[in-house]
Tab-separated table of C-alpha atoms in Angstrom:
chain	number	residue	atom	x	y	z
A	1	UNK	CA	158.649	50.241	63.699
A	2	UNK	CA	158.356	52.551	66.845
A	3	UNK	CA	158.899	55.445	64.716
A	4	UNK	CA	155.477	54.589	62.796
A	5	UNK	CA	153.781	53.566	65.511
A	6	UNK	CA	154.460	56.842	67.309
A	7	UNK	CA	153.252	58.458	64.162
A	8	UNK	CA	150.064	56.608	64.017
A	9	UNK	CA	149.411	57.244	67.531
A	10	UNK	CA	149.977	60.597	67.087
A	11	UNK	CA	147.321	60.918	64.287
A	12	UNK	CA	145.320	59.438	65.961
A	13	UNK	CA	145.508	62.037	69.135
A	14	UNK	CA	145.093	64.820	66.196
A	15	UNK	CA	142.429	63.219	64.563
A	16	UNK	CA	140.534	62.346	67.880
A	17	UNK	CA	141.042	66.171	68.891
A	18	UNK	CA	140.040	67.336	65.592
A	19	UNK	CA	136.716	65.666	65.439
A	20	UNK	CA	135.868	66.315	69.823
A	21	UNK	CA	136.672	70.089	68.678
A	22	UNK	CA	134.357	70.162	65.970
A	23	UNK	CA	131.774	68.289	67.993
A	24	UNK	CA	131.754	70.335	70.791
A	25	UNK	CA	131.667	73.410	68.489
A	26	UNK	CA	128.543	71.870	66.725
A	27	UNK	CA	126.951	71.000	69.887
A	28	UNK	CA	127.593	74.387	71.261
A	29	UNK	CA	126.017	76.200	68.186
A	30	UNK	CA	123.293	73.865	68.763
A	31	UNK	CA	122.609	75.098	71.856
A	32	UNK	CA	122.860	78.540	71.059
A	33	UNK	CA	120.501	78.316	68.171
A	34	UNK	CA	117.997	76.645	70.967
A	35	UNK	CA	118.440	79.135	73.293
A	36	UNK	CA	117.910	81.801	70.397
A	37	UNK	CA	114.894	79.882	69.356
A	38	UNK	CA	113.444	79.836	73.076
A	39	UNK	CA	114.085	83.644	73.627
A	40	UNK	CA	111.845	83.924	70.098
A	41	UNK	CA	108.786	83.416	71.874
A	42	UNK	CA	105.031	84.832	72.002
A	43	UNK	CA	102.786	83.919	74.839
A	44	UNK	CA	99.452	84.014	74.001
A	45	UNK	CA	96.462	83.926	76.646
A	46	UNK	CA	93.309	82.078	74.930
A	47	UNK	CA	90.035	80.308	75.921
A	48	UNK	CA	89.511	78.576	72.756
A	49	UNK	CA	89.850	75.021	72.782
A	50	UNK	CA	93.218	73.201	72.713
A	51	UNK	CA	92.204	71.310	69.288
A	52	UNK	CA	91.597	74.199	67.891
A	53	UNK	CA	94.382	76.633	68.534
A	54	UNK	CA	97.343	74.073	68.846
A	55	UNK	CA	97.327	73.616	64.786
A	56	UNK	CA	97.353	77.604	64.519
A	57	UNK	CA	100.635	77.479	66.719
A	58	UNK	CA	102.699	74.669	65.231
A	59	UNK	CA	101.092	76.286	61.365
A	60	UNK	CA	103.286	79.985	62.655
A	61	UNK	CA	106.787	77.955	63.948
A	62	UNK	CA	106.569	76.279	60.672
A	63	UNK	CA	106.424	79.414	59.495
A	64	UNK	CA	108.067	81.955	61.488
A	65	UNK	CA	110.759	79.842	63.701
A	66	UNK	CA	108.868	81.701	66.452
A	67	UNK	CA	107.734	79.494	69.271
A	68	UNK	CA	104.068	80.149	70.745
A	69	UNK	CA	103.418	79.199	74.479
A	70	UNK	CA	99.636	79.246	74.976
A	71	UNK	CA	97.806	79.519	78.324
A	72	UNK	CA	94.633	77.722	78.097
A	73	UNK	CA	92.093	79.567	80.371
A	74	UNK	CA	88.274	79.177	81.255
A	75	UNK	CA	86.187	81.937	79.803
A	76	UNK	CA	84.670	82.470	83.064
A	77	UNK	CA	87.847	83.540	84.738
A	78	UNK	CA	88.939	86.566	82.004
A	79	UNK	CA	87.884	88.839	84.725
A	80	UNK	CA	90.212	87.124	87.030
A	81	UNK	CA	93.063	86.473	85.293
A	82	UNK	CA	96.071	85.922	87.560
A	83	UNK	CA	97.810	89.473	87.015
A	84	UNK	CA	101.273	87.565	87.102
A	85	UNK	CA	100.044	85.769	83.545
A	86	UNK	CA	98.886	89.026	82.490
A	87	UNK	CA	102.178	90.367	82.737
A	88	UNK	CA	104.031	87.929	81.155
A	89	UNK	CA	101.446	87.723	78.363
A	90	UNK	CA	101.638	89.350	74.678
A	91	UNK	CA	98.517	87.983	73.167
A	92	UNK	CA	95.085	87.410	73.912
A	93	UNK	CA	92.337	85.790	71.423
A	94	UNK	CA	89.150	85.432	72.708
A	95	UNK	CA	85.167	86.583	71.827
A	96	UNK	CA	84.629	89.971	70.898
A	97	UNK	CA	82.130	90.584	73.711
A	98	UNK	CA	85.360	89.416	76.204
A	99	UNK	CA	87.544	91.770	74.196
A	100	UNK	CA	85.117	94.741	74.658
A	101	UNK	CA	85.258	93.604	78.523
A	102	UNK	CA	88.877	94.005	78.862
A	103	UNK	CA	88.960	96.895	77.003
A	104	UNK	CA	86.616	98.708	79.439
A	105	UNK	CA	89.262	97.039	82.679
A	106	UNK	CA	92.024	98.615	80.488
A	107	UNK	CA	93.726	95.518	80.330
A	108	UNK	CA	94.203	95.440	76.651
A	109	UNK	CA	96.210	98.498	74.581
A	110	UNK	CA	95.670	99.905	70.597
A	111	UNK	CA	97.488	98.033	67.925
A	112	UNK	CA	96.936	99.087	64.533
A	113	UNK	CA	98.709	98.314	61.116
A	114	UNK	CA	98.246	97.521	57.460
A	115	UNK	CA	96.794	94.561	58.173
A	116	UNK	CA	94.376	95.683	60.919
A	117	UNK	CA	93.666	98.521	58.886
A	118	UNK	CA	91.517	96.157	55.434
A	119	UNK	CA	89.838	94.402	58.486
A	120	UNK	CA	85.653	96.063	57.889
A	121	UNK	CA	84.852	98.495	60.549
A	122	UNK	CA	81.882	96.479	61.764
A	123	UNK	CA	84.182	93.430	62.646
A	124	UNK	CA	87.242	95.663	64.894
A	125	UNK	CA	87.457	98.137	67.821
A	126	UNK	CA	86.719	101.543	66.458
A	127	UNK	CA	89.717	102.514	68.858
A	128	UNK	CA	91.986	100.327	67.780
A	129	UNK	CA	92.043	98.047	70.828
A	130	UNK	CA	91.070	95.149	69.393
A	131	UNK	CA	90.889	93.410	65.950
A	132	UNK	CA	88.431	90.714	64.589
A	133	UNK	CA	89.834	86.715	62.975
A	134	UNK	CA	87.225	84.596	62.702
A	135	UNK	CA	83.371	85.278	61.504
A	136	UNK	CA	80.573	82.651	62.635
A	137	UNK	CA	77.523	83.652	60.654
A	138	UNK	CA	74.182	82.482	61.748
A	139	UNK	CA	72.833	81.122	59.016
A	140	UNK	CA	69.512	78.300	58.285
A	141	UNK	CA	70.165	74.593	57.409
A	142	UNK	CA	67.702	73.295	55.403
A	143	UNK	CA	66.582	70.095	55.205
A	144	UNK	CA	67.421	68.353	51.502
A	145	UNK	CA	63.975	66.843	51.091
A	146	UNK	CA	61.684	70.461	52.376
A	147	UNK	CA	64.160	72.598	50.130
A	148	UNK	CA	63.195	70.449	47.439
A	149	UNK	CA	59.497	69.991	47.912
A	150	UNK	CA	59.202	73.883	48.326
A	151	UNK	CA	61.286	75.580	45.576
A	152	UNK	CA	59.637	78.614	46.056
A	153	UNK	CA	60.342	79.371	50.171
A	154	UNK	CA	61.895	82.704	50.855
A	155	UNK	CA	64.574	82.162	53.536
A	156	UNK	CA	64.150	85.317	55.600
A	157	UNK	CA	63.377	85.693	59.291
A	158	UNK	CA	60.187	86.546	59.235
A	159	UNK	CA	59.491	83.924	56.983
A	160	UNK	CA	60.482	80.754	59.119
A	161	UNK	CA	59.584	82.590	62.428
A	162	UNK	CA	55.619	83.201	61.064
A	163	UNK	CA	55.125	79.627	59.233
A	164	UNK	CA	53.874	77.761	61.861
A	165	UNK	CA	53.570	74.625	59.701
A	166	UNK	CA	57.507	74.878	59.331
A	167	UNK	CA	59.191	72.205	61.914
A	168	UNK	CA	62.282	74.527	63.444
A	169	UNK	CA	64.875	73.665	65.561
A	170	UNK	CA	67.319	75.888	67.847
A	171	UNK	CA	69.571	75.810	70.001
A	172	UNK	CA	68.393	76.953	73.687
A	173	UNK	CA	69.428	80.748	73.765
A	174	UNK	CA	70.823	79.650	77.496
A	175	UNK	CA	72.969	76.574	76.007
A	176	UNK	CA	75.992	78.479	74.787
A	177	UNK	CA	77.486	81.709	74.321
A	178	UNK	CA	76.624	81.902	70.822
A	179	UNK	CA	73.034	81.689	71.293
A	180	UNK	CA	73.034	84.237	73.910
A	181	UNK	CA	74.928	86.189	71.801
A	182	UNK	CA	72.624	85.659	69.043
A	183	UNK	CA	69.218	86.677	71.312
A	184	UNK	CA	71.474	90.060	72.046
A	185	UNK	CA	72.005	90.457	68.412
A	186	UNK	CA	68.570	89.741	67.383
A	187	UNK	CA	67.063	92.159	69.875
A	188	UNK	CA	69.641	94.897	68.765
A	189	UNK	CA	68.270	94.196	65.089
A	190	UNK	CA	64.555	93.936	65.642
A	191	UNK	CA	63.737	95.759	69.104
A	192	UNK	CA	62.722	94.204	71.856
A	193	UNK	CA	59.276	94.050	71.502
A	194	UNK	CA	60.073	92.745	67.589
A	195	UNK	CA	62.139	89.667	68.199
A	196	UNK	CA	60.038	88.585	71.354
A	197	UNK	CA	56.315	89.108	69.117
A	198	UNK	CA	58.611	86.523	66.298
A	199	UNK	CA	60.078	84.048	69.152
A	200	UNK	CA	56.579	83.992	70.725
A	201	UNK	CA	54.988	82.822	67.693
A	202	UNK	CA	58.441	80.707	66.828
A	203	UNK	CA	57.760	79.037	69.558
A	204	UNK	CA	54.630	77.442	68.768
A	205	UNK	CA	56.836	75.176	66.049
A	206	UNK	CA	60.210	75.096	67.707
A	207	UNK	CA	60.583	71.153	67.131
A	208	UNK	CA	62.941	70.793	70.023
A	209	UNK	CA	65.506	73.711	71.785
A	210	UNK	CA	69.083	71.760	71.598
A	211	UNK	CA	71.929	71.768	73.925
A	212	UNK	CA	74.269	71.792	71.584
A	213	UNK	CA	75.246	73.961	68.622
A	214	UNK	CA	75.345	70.822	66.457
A	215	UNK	CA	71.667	70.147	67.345
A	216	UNK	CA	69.894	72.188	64.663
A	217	UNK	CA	72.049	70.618	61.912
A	218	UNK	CA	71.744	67.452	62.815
A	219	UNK	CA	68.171	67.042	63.219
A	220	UNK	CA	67.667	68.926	59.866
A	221	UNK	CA	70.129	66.299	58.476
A	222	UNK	CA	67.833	63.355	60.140
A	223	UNK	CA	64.322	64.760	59.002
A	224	UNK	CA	63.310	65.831	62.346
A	225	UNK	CA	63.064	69.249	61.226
A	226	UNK	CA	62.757	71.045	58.511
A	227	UNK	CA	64.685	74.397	58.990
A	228	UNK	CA	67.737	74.822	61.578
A	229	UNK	CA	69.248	78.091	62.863
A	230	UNK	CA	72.276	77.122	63.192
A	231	UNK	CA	75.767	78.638	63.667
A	232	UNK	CA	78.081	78.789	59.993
A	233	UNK	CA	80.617	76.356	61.694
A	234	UNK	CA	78.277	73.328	62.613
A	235	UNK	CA	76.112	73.694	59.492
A	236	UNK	CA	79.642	73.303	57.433
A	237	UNK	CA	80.559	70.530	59.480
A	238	UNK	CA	77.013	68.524	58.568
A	239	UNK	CA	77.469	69.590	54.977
A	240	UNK	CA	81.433	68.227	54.593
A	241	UNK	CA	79.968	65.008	56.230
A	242	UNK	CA	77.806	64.630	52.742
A	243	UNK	CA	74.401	64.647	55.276
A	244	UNK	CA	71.120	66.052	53.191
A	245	UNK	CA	70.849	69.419	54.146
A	246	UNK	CA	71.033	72.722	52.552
A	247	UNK	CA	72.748	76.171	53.692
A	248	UNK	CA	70.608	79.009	53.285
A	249	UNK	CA	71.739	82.480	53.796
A	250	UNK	CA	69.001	84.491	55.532
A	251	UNK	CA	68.073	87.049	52.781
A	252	UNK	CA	67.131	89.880	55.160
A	253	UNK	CA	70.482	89.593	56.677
A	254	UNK	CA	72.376	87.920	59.911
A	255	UNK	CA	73.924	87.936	63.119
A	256	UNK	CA	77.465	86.487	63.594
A	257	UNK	CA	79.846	86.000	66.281
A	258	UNK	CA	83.377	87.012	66.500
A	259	UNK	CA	86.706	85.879	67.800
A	260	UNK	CA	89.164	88.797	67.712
A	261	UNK	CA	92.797	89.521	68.485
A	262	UNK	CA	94.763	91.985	71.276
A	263	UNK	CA	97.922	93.424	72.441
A	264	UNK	CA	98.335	92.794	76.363
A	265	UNK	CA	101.636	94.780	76.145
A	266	UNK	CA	101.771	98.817	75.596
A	267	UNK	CA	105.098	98.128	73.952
A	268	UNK	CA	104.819	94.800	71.305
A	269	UNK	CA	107.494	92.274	70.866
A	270	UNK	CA	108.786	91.775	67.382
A	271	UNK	CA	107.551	88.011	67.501
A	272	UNK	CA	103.797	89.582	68.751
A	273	UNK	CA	103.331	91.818	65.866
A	274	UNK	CA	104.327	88.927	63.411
A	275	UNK	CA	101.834	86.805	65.352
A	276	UNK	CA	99.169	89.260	65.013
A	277	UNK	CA	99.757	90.232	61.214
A	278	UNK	CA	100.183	86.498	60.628
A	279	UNK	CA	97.309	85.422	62.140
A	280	UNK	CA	95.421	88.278	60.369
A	281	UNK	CA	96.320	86.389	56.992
A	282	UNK	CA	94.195	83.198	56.572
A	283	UNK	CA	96.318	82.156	53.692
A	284	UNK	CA	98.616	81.110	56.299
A	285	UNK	CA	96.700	78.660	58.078
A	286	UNK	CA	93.110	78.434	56.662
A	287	UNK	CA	93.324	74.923	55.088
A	288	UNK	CA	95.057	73.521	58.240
A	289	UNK	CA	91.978	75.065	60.448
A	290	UNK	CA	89.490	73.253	57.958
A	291	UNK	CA	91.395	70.130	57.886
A	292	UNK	CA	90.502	70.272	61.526
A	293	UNK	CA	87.122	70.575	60.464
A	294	UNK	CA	87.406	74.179	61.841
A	295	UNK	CA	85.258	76.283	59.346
A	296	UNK	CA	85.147	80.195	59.720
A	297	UNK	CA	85.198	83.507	57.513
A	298	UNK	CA	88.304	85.719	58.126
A	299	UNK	CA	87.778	89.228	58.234
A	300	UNK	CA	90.332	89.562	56.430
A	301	UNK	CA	89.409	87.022	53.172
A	302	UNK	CA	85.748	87.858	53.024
A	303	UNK	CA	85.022	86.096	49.576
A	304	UNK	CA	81.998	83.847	50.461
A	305	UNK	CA	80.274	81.594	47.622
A	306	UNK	CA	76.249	82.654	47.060
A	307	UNK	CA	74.531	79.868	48.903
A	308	UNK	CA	72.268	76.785	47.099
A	309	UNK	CA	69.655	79.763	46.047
A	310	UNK	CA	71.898	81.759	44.826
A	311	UNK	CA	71.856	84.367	48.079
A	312	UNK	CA	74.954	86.083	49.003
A	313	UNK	CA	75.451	86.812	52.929
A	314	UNK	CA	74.586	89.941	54.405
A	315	UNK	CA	75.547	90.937	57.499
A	316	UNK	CA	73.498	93.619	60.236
A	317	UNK	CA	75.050	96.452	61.134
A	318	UNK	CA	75.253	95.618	64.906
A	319	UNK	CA	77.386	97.993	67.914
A	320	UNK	CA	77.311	94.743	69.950
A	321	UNK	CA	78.080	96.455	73.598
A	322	UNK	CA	76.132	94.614	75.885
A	323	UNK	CA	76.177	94.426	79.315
A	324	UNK	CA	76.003	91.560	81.662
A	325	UNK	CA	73.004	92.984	83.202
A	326	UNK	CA	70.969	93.447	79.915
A	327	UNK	CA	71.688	90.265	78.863
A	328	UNK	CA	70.856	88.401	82.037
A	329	UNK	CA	67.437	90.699	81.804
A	330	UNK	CA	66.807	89.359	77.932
A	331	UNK	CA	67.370	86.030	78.853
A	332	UNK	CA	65.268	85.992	82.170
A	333	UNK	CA	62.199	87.451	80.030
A	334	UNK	CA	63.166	84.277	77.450
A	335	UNK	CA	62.432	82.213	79.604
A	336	UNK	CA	59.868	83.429	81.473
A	337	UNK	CA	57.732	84.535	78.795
A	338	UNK	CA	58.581	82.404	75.793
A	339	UNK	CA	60.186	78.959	76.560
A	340	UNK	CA	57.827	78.506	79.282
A	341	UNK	CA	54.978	80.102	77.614
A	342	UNK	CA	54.136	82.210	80.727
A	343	UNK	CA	52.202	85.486	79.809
């Protein structure tokens, strides 16, 4: 009876070894896998909002395995960012007008490859410093009930800005980047003295200057005004929500603005060029950004549907370098001149 029991005790020891062994050896390659996983890292430096980029970085681990730690900064402090987070950065995604910024502080450095390479000209650094993601086409929303009543409008600039009997609404040009970004682009376009001779007389029917970008859509959506200029983004937005209103793509051509990609490192990471290419794919992560209700055109998946009237989108051949000073000018005579009506 001893004899067994000392043999059951005995496997039991073994047994009890056995599995503690295997344990710890599972909870040791565990670890190391974690530890593996953490050093597989790209930090990325961004001022787009949280909402908006944190489904881009979960989409690439599901992906890739390849952790993304973001830093979340104001747009207002790119000049100033903390040189210590500069260092430790790999990425930065931003507007292209903050891109051409850092390119001229030399903070940013070239990277070029096959998929850079199919991005158009018009929407990259012609020096490889930095590469355009997402388009945001200004484009008109049309009310469902004017589109209908006048089958015959032509949807051009000129058009809506001379009509006088057309209700418009816009979004201040001082409200948001993107409308001071669209004044620079118009002015680029038409001249100076052009786009201020069409806002001038624009003005006379502006409806109401919003605050926000959504303002335009959503008044043409409510019958308060006939024609919005509106950003591609909102106008998608009203349309997805079933609202009546129409998107018209301006037939003489558009502005747009860009968010772009670029390297903060002279030497990339193997996890920062996958990011980049990656990210330079929409396939990868284009329904997840609309199931966000995130709606762009990727410079690199440029297939667009004609709009309602059968237009396709055309966009101006714009440089888009302008200075703080030339913009502050634009804007100062804006206001002066044409939302005040001071002559």
């Amino acid at each position: 009876m001893k004899r067994i029991f000392a043999i059951v005790l005995l496997l039991v020891i073994t047994l009890s070894a056995c599995f503690y062994i295997f344990y710890y050896a599972d909870e040791h390659k565990k670890k190391e896998q974690e530890v593996i996983a953490d050093a597989k890292k790209v930090v990325v430096i961004t001022d787009l909002p949280s909402d908006m980029f944190e489904p881009i970085k979960q989409s690439f681990y599901n992906s890739k395995k390849i952790n993304v730690e973001v830093n979340y900064i104001n747009t207002v402090n790119l000049k100033n960012i903390d040189p210590v987070i500069l260092k430790k950065s790999d990425i930065i995604i931003t507007s292209q007008e903050n891109l051409n910024k850092l390119k001229s502080m030399r903070k940013i450095y070239k990277f070029t490859s096959e998929k850079t390479d199919t991005v158009l000209n018009i929407f990259k650094d012609k020096d490889g410093f930095w590469t355009g993601i997402w388009i945001n086409p200004t484009i008109f929303i049309v009310n469902k009930k004017f589109a209908d009543n006048n089958p015959d409008f032509v949807y051009s600039w000129d058009e809506i800005f001379n009509h006088i009997n057309i209700r418009l609404s816009v979004t201040d040009f001082i409200a948001s980047d993107i409308t001071k970004d669209l004044l620079m682009s118009m002015t680029e376009h038409f001249g100076e003295d052009g786009i201020f001779d069409r806002l001038w007389i624009a003005n006379k029917h502006v409806i109401q200057y919003g605050k926000y970008l959504s303002t335009p859509s959503r008044m043409a959506a409510m019958d308060k005004c006939d024609i919005g200029i509106s950003d591609y983004n909102e106008a998608k937005r009203t349309e997805k929500e079933g609202l009546p209103v129409i998107i018209s793509y301006p037939i003489d051509g558009t502005a747009w603005y860009l968010y772009g990609i670029a390297s903060l490192q002279e030497n990339n990471s193997k996890e920062s060029v996958e990011f980049i290419n990656w990210i330079l794919d929409s396939s990868n992560y284009k329904k997840n950004m609309e199931d966000n209700k995130n709606y762009y055109l990727y410079s690199n998946d440029m297939k667009v549907n004609s709009d309602k009237f059968g237009k396709d989108l055309i966009f101006w051949d714009l440089e888009k370098n302008y200075s703080d000073e030339g913009k502050k000018t634009l804007l100062d005579l804006w206001v002066e001149k044409i939302r005040f009506g001071r002559n």
